[in-house]
Coordinates of C-alpha atoms in Angstrom, one line a residue:
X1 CA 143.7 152.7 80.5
X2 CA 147.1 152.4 79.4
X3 CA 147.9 149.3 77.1
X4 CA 151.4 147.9 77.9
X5 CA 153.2 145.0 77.1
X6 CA 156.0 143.8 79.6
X7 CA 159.5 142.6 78.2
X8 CA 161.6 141.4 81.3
X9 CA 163.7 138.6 83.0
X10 CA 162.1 137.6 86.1
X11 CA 164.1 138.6 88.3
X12 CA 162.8 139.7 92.0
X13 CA 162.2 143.6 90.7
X14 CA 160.4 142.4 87.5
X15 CA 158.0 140.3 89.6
X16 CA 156.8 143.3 91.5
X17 CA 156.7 145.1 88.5
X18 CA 154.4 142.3 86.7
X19 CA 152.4 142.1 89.3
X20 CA 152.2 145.8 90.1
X21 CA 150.9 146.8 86.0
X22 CA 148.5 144.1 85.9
X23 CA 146.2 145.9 88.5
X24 CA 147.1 149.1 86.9
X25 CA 147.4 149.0 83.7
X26 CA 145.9 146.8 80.2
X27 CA 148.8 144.3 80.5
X28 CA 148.4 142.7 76.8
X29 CA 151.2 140.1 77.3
X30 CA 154.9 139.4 79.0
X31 CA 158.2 138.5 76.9
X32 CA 160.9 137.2 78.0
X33 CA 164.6 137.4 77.7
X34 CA 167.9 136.6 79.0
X35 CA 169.3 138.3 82.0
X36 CA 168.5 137.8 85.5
X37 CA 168.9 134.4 84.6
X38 CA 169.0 131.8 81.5
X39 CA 165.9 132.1 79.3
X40 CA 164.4 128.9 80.8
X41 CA 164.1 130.4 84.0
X42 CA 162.8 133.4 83.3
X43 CA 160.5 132.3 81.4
X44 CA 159.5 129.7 84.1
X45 CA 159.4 132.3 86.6
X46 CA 157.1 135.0 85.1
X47 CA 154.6 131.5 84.4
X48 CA 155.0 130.8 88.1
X49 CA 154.0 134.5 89.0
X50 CA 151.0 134.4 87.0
X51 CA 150.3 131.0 88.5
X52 CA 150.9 132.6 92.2
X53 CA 148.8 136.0 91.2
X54 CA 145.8 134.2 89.8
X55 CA 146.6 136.5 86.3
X56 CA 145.6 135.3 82.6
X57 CA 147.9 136.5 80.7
X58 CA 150.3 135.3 77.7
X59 CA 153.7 135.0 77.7
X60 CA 156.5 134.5 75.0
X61 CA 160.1 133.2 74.4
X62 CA 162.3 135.6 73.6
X63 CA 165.8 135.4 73.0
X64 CA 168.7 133.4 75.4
X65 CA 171.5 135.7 74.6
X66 CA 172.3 138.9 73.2
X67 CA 173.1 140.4 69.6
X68 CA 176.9 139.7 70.3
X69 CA 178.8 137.8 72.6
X70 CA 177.8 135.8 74.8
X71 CA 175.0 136.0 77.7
X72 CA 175.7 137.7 81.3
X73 CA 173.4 136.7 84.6
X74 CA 172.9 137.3 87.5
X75 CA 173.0 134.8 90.0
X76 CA 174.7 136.3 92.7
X77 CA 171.6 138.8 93.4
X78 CA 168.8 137.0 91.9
X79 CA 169.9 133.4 93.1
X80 CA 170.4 130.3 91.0
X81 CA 167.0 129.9 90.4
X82 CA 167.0 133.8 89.1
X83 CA 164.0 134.1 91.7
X84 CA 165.3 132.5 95.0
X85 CA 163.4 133.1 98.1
X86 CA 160.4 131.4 98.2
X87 CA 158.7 128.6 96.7
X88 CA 156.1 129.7 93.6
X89 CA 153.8 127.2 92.4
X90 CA 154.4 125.5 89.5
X91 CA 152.9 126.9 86.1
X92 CA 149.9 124.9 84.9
X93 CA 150.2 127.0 81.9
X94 CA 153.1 127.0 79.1
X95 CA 153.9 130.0 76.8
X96 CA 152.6 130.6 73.5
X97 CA 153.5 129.3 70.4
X98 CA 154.9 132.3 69.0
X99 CA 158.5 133.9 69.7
X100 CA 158.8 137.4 71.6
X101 CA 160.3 138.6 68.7
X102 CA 157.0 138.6 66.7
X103 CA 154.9 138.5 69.5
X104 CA 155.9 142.2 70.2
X105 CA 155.2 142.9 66.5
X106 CA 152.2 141.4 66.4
X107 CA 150.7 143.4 69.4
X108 CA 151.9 146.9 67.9
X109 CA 150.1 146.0 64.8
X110 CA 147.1 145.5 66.3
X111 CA 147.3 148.3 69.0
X112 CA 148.8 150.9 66.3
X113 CA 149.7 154.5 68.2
X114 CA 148.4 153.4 71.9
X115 CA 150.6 150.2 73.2
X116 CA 153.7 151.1 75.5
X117 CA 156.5 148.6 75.4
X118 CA 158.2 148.3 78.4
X119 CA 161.6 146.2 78.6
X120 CA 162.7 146.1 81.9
X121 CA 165.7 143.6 80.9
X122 CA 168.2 143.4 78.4
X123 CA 166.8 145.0 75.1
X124 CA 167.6 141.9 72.6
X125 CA 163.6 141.3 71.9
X126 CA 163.1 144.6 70.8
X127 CA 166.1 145.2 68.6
X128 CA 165.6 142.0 66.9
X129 CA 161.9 143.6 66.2
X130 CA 162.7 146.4 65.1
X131 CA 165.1 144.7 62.6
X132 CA 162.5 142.4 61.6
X133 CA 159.7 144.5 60.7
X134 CA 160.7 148.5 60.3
X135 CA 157.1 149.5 60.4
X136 CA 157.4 148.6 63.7
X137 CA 159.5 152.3 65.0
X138 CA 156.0 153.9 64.0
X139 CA 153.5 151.7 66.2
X140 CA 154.6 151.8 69.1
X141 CA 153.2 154.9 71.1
X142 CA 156.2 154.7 73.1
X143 CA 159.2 152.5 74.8
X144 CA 159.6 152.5 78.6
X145 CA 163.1 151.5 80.0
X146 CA 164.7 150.2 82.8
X147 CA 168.5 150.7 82.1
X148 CA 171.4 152.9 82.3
X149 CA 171.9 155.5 84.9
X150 CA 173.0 159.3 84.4
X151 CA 175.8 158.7 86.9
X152 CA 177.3 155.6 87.4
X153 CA 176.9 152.1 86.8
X154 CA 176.9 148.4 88.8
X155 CA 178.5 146.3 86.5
X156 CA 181.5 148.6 85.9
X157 CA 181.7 151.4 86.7
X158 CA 180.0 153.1 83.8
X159 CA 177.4 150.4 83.1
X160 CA 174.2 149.0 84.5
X161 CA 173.4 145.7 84.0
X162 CA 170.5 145.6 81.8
X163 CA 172.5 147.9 79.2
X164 CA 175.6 145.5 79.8
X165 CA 173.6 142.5 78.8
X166 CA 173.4 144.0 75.2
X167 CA 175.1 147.3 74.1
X168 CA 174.5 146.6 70.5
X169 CA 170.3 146.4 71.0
X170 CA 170.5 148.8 73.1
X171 CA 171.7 151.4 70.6
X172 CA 169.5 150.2 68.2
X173 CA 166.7 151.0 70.3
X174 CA 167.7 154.5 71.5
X175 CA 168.6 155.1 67.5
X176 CA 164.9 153.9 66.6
X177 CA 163.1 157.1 67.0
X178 CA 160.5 155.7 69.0
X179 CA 159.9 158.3 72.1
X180 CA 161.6 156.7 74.9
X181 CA 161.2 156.9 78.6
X182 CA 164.7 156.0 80.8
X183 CA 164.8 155.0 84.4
X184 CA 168.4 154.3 85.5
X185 CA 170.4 153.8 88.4
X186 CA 170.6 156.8 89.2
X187 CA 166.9 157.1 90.6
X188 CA 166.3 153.4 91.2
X189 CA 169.2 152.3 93.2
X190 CA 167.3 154.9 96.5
X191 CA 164.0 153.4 95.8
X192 CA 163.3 150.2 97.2
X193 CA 161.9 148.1 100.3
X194 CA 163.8 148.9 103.3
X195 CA 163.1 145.6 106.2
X196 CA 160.1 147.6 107.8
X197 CA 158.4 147.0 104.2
X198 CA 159.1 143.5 103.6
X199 CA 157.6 142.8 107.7
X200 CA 155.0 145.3 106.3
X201 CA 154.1 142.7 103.5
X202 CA 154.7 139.9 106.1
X203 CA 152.0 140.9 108.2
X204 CA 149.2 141.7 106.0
X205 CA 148.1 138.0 106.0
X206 CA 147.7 137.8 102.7
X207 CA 149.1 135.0 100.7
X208 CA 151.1 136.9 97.7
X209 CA 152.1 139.7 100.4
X210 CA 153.9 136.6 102.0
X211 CA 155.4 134.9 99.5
X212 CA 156.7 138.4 97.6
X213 CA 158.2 139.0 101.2
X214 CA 159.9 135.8 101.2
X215 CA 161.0 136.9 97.7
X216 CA 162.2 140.6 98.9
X217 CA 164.0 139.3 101.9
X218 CA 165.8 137.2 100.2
X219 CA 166.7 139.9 97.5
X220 CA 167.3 142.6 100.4
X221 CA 169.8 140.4 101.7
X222 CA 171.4 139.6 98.6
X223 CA 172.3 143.8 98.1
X224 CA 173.6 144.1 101.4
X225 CA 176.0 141.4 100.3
X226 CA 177.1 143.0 97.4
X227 CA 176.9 146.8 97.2
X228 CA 175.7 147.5 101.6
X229 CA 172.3 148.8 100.5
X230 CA 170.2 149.0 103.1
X231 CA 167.1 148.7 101.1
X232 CA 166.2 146.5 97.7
X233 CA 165.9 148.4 94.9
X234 CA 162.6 148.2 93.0
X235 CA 164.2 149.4 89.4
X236 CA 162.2 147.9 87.4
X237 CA 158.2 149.2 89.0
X238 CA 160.0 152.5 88.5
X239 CA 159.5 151.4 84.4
X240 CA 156.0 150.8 85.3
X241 CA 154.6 153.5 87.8
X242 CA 154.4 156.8 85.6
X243 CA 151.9 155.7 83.5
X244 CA 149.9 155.2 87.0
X245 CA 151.2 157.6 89.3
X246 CA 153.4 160.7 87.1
X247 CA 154.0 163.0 89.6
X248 CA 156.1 160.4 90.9
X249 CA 159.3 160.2 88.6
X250 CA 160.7 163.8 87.3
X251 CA 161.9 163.3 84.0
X252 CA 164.2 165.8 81.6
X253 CA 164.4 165.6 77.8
X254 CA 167.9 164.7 76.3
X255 CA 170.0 162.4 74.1
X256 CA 171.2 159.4 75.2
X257 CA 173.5 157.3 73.4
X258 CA 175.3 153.8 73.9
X259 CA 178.9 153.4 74.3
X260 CA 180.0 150.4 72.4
X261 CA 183.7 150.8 72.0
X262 CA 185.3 152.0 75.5
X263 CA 187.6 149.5 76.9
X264 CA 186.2 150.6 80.2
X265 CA 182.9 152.2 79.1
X266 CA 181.0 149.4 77.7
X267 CA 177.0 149.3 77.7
X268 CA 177.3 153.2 79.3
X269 CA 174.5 155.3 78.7
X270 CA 176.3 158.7 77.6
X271 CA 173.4 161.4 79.1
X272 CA 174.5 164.5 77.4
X273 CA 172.6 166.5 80.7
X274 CA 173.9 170.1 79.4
X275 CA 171.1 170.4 78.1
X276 CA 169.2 170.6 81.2
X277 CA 171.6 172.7 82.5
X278 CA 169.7 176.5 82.5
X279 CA 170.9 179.2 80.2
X280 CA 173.2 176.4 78.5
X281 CA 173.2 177.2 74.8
X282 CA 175.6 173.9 72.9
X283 CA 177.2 174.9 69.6
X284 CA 175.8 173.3 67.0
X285 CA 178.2 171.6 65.8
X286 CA 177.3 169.5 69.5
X287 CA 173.9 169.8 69.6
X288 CA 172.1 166.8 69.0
X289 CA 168.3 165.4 68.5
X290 CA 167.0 164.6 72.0
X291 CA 166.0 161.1 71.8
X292 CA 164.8 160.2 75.0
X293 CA 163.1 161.4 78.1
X294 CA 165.6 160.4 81.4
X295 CA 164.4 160.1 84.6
X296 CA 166.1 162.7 87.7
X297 CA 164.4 162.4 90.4
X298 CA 161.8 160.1 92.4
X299 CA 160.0 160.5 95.4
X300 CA 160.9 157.2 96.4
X301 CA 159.2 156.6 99.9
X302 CA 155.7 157.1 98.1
X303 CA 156.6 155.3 95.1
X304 CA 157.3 151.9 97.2
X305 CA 154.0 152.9 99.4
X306 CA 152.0 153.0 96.3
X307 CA 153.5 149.6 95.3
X308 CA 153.2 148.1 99.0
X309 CA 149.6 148.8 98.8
X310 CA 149.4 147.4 95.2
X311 CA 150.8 144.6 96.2
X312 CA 147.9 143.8 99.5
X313 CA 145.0 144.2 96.5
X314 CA 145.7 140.4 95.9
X315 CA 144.4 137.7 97.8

């Protein structure tokens, strides 16, 4: 069984995601960060969804902003609260003593060559680990990534959000060597739970079913609001789900970089796909290192089954 360790900001799609890799996968801990909302309530909210789930596992501050400037949230989808929709019990629990920063270094040291890091929010806990201990780069068996997109962004134009919320980490990761996996917008924005889902969780009976539909509906409502989707996207399970279900994401090898300059291109993830392309031979003077592994295509309808039943495993 996979051993992964979750870095997010809770955040409607992250609890989904938490929720679906702990019946999945060896979920060794969560870290938090800035993003969907201030540190505070991310942290509070993954608490409360271990609280809901009846899960044991430990979480860790992470960092409130990012390497430069100043923090960007996200109230408007994720509510003031970051997880608006429902009422979560309160955390009985609090988080450990140690920071995310060397939590996450302390876990890849003692699971050298087999953990999977997967930062589903702004990258700041990572970069800051990677600075922090080098050795780091050479534990990790590999980095899964919710970010970017291949095509366009939905904070400008050219950037996603979780990108936006720290350009400088995430170029530090993507120049770290470690074998990446990217998920972007470009796959996650058509996979999510349409209203026959979230009634589909409703109905079930169950107790977390209905209070993650509360969660969804409120979320669902929110993306009609602001970008007229029809459906909420589940970006960050789309992290998660390969290492459960492959044949579910297609993925093509290329090199990803960070745009950190552009007036209007900020935090965009620069896919060079010619590479893809067939019978495309780059001079080499252009040719660069593939550094990551992006995702293409999904089959979306049974990705968000495979979570929806997920989901109905708890009580």
């Amino acid at each position: 069984m996979t051993k992964i360790l979750i870095d997010c900001d809770p955040g409607h799609d992250d609890a989904v995601a938490l929720l679906f890799a702990a019946r999945h996968l060896e979920l060794v801990g969560i870290t938090t960060v800035h993003g969907n909302s201030t540190l505070d309530n991310t942290t509070r909210n993954a608490l409360a969804l271990l609280e809901l789930a009846g899960l044991e596992t430990a979480v860790a501050r992470g960092c409130a902003g990012p390497l430069v400037g100043s923090a960007t949230h996200a109230a408007h989808i994720h509510g003031s609260s970051g997880l608006d929709g429902a009422t979560l019990p309160p955390p009985t629990r609090q988080p450990v003593a140690a920071h995310a920063v060397d939590f996450i270094i302390d876990q890849a040291e003692r699971h050298r060559g087999e953990l999977v890091l997967a930062v589903i929010g702004p990258q700041t806990n990572l970069a800051m680990a990677l600075r922090r201990e080098p050795r780091l780069a050479g534990w990790l068996r590999e980095i899964t990534v919710m970010g970017g997109s291949t095509t366009t962004g939905n904070v400008t134009p050219a950037a996603e959000f979780n990108i936006y919320g720290d350009p400088e980490a995430a170029a530090a990761v993507f120049a770290s060597g470690i074998p990446i996996r990217m998920v972007g917008l470009n796959v996650t924005r058509r996979t999510g739970f349409a209203a026959a889902d979230v009634a589909r969780l409703r109905g079930s009976g169950r107790r977390v079913a209905a209070v993650i539909a509360d969660l969804l509906a409120f979320y669902l409502e929110r993306q009609r609001e602001a970008f007229r989707l029809d459906l909420a996207p589940m970006h960050d399970v789309c992290a998660i789900i390969p290492y459960v279900f492959p044949e579910l994401i297609r993925y093509g090898e290329t090199f990803v970089q960070i745009e950190l300059a552009g007036a209007a291109t900020r935090g965009m993830t620069v896919c060079d796909l010619r590479s893809l392309h067939p019978g495309t031979t780059l001079p080499a003077r252009l040719a660069k290192t593939c550094n990551a592994h992006v995702a293409l295509e999904a089959d979306s309808r049974l990705l968000i089954d495979r979570v929806i039943e997920t989901i109905l495993t708890y009580p």
